[in-house]
PDB file of C-alpha atoms in Angstrom:
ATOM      1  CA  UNK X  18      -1.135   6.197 -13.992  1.00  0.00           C
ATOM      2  CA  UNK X  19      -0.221   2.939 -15.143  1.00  0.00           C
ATOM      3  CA  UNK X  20       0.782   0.322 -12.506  1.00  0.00           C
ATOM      4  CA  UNK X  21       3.937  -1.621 -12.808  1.00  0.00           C
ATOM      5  CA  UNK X  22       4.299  -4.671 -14.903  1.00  0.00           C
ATOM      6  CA  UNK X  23       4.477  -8.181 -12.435  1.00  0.00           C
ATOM      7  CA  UNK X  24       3.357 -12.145 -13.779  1.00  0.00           C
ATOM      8  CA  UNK X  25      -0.215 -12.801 -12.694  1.00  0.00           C
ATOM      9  CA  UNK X  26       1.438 -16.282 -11.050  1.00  0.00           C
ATOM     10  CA  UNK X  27       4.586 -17.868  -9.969  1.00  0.00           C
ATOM     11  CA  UNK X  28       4.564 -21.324  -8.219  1.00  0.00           C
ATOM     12  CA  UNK X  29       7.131 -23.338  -6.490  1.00  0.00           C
ATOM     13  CA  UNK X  30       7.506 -26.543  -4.026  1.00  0.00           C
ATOM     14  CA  UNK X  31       8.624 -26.601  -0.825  1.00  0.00           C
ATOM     15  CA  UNK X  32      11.837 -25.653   0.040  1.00  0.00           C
ATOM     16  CA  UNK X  33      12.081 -24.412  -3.839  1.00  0.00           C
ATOM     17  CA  UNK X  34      13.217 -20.985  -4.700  1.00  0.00           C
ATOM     18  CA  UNK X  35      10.953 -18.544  -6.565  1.00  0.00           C
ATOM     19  CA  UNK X  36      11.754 -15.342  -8.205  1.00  0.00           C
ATOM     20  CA  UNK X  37       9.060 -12.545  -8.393  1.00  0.00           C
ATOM     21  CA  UNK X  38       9.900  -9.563 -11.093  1.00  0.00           C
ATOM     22  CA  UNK X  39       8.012  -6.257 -11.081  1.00  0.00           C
ATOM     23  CA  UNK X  40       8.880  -4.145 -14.200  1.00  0.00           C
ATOM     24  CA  UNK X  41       8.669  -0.380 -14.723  1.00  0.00           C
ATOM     25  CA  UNK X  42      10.713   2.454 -16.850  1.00  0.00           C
ATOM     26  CA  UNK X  43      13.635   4.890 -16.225  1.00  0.00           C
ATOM     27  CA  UNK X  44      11.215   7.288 -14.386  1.00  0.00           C
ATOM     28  CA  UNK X  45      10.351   4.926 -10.870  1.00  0.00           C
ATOM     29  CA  UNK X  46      12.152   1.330 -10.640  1.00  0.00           C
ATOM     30  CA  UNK X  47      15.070   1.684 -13.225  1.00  0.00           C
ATOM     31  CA  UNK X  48      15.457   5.379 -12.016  1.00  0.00           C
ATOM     32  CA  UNK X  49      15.963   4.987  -7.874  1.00  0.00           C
ATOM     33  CA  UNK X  50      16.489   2.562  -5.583  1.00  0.00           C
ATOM     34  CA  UNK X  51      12.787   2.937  -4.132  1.00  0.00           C
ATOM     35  CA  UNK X  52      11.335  -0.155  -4.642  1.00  0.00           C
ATOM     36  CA  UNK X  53       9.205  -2.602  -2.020  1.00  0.00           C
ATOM     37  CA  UNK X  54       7.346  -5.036  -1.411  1.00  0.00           C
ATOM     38  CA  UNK X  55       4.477  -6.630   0.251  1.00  0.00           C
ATOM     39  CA  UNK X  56       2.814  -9.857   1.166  1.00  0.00           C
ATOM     40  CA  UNK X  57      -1.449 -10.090   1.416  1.00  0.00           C
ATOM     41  CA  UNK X  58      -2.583 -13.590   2.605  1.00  0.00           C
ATOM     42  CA  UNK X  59      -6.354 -13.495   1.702  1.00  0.00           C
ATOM     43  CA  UNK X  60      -8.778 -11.471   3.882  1.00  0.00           C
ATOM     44  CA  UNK X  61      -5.530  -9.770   5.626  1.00  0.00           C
ATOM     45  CA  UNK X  62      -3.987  -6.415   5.209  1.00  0.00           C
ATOM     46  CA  UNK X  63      -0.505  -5.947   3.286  1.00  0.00           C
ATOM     47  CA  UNK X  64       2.723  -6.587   5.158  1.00  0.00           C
ATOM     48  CA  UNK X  65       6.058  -5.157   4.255  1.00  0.00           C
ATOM     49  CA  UNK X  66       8.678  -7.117   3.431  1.00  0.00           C
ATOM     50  CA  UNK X  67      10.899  -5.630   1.411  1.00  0.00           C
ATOM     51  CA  UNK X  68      12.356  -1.276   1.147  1.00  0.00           C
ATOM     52  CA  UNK X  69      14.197   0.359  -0.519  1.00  0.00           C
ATOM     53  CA  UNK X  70      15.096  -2.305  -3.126  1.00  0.00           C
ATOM     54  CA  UNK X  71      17.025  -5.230  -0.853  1.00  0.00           C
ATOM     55  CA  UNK X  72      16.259  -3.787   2.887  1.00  0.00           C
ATOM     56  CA  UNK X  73      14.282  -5.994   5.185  1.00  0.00           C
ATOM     57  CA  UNK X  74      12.067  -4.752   8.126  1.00  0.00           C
ATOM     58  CA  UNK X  75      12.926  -6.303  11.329  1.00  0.00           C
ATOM     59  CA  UNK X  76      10.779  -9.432  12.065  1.00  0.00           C
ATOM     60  CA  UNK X  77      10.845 -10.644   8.185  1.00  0.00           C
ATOM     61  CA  UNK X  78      12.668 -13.864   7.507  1.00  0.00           C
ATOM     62  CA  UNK X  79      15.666 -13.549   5.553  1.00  0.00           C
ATOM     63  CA  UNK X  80      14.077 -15.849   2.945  1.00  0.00           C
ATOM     64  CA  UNK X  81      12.735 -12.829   1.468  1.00  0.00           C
ATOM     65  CA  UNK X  82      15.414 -11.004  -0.564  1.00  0.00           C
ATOM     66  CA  UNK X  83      15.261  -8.302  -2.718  1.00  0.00           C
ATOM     67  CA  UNK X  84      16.954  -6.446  -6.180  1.00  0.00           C
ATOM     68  CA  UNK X  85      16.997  -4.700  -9.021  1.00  0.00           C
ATOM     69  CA  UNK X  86      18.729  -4.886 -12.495  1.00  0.00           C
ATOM     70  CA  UNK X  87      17.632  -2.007 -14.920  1.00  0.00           C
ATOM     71  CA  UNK X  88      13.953  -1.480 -15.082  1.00  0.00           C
ATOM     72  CA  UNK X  89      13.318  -4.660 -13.347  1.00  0.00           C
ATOM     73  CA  UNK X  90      12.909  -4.786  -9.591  1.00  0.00           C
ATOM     74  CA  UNK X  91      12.817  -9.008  -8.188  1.00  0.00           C
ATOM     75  CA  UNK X  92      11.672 -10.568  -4.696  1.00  0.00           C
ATOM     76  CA  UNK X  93      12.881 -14.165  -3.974  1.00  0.00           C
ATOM     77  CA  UNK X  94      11.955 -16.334  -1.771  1.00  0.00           C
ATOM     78  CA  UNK X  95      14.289 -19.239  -1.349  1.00  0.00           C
ATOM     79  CA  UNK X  96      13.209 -22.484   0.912  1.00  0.00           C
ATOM     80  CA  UNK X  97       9.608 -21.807  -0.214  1.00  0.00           C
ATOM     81  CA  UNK X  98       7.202 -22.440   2.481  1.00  0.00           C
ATOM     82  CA  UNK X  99       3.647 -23.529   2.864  1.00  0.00           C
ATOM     83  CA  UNK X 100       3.048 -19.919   4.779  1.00  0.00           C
ATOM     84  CA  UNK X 101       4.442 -17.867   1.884  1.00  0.00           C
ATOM     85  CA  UNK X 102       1.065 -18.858  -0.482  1.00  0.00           C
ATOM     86  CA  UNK X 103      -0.341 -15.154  -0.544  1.00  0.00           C
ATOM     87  CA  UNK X 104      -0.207 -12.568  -3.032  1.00  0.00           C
ATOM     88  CA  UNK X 105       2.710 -10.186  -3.340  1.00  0.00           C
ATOM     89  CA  UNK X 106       2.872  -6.743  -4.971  1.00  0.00           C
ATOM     90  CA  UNK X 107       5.391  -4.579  -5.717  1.00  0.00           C
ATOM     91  CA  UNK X 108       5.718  -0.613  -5.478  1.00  0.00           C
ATOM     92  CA  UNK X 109       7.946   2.225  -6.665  1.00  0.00           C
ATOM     93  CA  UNK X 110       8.562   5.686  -6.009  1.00  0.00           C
ATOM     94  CA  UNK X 111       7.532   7.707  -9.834  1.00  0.00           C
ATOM     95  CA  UNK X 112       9.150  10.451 -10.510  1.00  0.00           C
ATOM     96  CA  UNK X 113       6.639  12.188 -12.365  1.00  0.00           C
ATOM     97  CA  UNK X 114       3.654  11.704  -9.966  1.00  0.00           C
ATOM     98  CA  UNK X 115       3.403  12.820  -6.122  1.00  0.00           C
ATOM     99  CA  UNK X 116       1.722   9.335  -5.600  1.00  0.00           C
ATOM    100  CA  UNK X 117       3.942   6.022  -5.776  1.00  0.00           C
ATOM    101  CA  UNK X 118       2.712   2.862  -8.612  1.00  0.00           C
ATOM    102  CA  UNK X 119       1.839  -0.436  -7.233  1.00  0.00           C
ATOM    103  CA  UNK X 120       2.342  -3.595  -9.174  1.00  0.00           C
ATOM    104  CA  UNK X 121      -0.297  -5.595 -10.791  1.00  0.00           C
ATOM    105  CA  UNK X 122       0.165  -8.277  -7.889  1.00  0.00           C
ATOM    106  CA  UNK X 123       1.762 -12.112  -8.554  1.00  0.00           C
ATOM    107  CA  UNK X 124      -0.381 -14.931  -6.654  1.00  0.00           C
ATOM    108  CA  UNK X 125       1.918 -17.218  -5.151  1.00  0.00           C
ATOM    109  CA  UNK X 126       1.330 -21.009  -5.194  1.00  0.00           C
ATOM    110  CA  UNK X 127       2.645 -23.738  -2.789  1.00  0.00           C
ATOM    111  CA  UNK X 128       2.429 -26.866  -5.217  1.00  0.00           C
TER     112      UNK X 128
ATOM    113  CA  UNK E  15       2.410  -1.751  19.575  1.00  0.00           C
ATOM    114  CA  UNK E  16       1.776   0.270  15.887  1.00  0.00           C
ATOM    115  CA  UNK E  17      -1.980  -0.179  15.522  1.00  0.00           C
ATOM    116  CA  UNK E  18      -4.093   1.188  13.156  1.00  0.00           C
ATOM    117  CA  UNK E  19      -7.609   1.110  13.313  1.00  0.00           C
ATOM    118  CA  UNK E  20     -10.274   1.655  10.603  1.00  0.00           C
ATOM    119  CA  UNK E  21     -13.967   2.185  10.635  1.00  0.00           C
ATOM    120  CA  UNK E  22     -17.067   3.957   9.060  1.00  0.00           C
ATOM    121  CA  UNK E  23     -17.399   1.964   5.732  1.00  0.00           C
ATOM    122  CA  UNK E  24     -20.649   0.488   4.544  1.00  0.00           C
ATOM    123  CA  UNK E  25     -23.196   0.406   2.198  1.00  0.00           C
ATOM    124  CA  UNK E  26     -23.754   3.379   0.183  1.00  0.00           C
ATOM    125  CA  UNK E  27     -25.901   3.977  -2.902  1.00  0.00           C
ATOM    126  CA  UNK E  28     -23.938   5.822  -6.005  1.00  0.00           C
ATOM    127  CA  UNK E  29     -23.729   9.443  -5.447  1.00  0.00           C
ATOM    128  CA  UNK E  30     -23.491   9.288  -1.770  1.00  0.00           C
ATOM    129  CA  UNK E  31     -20.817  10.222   0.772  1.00  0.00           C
ATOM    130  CA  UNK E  32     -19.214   8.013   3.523  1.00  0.00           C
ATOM    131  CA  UNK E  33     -16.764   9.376   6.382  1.00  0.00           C
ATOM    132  CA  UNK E  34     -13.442   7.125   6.763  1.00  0.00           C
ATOM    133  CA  UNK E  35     -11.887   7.105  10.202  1.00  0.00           C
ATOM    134  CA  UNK E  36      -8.687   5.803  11.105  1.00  0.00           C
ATOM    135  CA  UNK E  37      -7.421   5.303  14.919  1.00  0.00           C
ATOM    136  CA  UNK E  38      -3.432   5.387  15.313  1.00  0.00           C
ATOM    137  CA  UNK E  39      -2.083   4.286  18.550  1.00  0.00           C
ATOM    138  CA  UNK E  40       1.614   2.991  19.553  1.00  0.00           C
ATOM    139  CA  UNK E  41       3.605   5.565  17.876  1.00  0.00           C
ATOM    140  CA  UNK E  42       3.980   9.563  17.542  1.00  0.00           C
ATOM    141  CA  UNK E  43       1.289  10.103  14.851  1.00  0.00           C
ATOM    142  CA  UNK E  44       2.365  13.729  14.371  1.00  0.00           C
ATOM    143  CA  UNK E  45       5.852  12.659  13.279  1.00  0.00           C
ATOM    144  CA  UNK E  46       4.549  10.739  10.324  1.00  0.00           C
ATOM    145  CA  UNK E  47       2.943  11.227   6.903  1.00  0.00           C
ATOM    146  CA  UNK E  48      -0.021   8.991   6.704  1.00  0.00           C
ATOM    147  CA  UNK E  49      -2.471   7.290   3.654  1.00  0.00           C
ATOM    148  CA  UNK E  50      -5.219   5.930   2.267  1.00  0.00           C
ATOM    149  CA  UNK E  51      -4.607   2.714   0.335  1.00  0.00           C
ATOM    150  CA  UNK E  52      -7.450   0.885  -1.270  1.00  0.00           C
ATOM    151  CA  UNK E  53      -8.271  -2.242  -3.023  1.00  0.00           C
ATOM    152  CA  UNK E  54     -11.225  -3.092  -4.452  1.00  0.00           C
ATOM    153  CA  UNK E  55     -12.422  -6.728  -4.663  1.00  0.00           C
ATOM    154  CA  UNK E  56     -10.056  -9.381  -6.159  1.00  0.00           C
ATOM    155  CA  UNK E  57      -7.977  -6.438  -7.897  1.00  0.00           C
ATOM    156  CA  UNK E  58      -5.056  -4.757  -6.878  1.00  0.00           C
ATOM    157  CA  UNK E  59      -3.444  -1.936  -4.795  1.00  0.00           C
ATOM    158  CA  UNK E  60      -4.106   1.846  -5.537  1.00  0.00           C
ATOM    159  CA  UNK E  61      -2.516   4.798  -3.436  1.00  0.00           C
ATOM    160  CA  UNK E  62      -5.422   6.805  -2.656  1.00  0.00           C
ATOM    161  CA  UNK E  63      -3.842  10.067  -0.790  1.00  0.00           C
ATOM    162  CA  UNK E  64      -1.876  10.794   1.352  1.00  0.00           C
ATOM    163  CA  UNK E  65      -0.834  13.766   3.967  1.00  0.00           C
ATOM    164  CA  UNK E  66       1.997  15.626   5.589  1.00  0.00           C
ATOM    165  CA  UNK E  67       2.584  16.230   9.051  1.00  0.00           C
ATOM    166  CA  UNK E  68       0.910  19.041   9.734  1.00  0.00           C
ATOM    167  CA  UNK E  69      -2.215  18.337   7.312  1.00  0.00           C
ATOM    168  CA  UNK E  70      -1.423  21.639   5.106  1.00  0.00           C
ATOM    169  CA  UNK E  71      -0.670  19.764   2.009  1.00  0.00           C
ATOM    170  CA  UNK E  72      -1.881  16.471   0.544  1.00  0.00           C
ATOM    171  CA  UNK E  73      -1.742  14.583  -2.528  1.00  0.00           C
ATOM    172  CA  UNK E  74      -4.565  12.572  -4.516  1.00  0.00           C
ATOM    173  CA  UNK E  75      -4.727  10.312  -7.486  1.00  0.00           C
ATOM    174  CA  UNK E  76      -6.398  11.472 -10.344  1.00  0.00           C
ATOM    175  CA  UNK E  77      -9.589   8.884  -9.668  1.00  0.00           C
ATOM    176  CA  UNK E  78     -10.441  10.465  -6.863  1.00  0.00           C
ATOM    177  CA  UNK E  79      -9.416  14.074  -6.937  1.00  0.00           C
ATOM    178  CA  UNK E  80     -12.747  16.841  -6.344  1.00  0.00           C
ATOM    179  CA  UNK E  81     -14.598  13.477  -4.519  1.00  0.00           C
ATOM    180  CA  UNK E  82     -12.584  12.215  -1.714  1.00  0.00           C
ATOM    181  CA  UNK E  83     -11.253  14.941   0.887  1.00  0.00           C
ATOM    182  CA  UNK E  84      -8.446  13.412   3.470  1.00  0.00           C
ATOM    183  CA  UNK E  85      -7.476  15.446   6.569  1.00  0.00           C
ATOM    184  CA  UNK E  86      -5.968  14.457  10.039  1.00  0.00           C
ATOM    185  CA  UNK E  87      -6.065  15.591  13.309  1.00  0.00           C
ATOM    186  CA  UNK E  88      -3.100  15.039  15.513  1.00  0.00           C
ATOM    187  CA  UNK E  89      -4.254  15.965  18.846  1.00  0.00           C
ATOM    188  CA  UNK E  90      -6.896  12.933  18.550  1.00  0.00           C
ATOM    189  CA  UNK E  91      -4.282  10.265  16.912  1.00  0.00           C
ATOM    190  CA  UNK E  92      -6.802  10.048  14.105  1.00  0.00           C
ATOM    191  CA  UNK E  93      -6.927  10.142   9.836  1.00  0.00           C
ATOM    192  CA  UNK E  94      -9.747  10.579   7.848  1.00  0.00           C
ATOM    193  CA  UNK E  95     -11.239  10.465   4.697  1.00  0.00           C
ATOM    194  CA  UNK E  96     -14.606  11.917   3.301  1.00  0.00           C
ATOM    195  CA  UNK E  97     -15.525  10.361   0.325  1.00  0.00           C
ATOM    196  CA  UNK E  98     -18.324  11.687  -1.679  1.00  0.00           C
ATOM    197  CA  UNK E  99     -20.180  11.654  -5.112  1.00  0.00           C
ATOM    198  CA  UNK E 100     -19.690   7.782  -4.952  1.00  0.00           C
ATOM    199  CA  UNK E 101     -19.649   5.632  -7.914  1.00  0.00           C
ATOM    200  CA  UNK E 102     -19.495   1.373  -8.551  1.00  0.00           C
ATOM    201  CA  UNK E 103     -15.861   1.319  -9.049  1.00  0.00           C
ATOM    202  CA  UNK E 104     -15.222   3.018  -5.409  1.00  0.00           C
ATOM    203  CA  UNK E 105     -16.098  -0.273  -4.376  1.00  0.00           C
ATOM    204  CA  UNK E 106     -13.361  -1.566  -2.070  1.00  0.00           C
ATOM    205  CA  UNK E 107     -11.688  -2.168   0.929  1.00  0.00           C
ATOM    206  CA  UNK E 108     -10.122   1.124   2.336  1.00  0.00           C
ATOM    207  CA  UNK E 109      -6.534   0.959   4.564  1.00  0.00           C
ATOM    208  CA  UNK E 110      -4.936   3.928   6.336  1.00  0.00           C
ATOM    209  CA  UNK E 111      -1.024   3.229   6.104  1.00  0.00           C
ATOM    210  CA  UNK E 112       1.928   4.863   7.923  1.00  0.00           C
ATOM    211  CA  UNK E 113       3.912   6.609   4.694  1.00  0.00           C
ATOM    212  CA  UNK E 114       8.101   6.191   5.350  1.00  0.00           C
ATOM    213  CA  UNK E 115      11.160   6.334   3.225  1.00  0.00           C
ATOM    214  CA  UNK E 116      13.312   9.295   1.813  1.00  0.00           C
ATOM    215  CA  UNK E 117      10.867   9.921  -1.178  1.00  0.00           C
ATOM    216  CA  UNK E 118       7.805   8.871   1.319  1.00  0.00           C
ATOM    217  CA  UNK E 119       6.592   5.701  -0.782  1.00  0.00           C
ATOM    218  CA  UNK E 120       6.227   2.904   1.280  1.00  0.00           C
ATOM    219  CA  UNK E 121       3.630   1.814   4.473  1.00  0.00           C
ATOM    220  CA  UNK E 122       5.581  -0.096   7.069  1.00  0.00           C
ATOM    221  CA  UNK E 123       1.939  -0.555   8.938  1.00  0.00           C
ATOM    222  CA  UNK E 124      -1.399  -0.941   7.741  1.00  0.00           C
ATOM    223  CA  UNK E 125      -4.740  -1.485   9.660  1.00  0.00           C
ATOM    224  CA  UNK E 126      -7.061  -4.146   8.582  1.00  0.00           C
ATOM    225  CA  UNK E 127      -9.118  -2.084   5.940  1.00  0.00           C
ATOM    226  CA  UNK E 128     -12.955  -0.997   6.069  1.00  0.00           C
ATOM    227  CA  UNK E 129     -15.112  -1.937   3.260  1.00  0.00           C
ATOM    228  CA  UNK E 130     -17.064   0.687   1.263  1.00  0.00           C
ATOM    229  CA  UNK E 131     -19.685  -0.894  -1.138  1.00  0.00           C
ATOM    230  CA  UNK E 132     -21.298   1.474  -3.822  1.00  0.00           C
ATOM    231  CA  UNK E 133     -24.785  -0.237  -4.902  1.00  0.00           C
ATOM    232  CA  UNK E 134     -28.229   1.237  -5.678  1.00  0.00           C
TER     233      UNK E 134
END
């Protein structure tokens, strides 16, 4: 199954905003609002940060924000941080699998 | 607090098996569907499995499906995963998850991944 579509790398300097987008069809992102998100800082497991589209587990800063226009689901992080260097990677619910799609992962650099 | 705990990975040579474990602790494990995530070395994510409550019915992706057997057992807190007939690109670092949402597609907890290696 084929994973969905996210920019190999976005950069941004501190206290910058940066905009992460994660693109799919009509049959997972662009069909439900069943989209998240997750941080991996090298050598560590993924985190959540984002369900269900814009919904934020408790504990994650509210610099994280999510959405979600058509096909295209986005995670931004506003007042970039030195911290928030990690990878992030996106993942839908797929209507015609039993298994959710990841993301092909964005590596996120603190200039 | 949620833990989750994995163990069992290794070295194996292609074409043999490995048994994936997976301690939960901090949380009613029988209330929730679990996975198997993995990610194999500088790539990606790939949803592995994953099961229902009870262990009656589970799901796998089509890389793994007639190798890799997942099961759980609720009265010991525990997941696992028997992976067999091992190949190069099973290479990776295995996580058990804790599966949530209304159409059960995102982990709110992961453990800290055990890596299998598949070399002759």
């Amino acid at each position: 199954q084929s994973a969905l579509t996210q920019p190999a790398s976005v950069s941004g300097s501190p206290g910058q905003s940066i905009t992460i987008s994660c693109t799919g069809t009509s049959s997972d992102v662009g069909g439900y609002n069943y989209v998240s998100w997750y941080q991996q800082h090298p050598g560590k497991a993924p985190k959540l940060m984002i369900y269900d589209v814009s919904n934020r587990p408790s504990g994650v800063s509210n610099r994280f924000s999510g959405s979600k226009s058509g096909n295209t689901a986005s995670l931004t992080i506003s007042g970039l941080q030195a911290e928030d260097e990690a990878d992030y990677y996106c993942s839908s619910y797929r209507s015609s699998s039993t298994l959710g799609v990841f993301g092909t992962g964005t590596k996120v650099t603190v200039l | 607090q949620v833990q989750l705990v994995e163990s069992g990975g290794g070295l194996v040579k292609p074409g043999g098996s490995l048994r994936l474990s997976c301690a939960a602790s901090g949380f009613s494990f029988s209330d929730y569907y679990m996975s198997w995530i993995r990610q194999a070395p500088g790539k990606g994510l790939e949803w592995v499995s994953y099961i229902t409550i009870s262990g009656n019915t589970i799901y796998y992706a089509d890389s793994v499906k007639g190798r890799f057997t997942m099961s759980r057992d609720n009265a010991k807190n525990s997941l696992y995963l028997q992976i067999s007939s091992l190949r190069a690109e099973d290479t990776a670092v295995y996580y058990c998850a804790r599966v949530r949402g209304l159409r059960l597609y995102y982990f709110d907890y992961w453990g800290q991944g055990t890596l299998v290696t598949v070399s002759a």
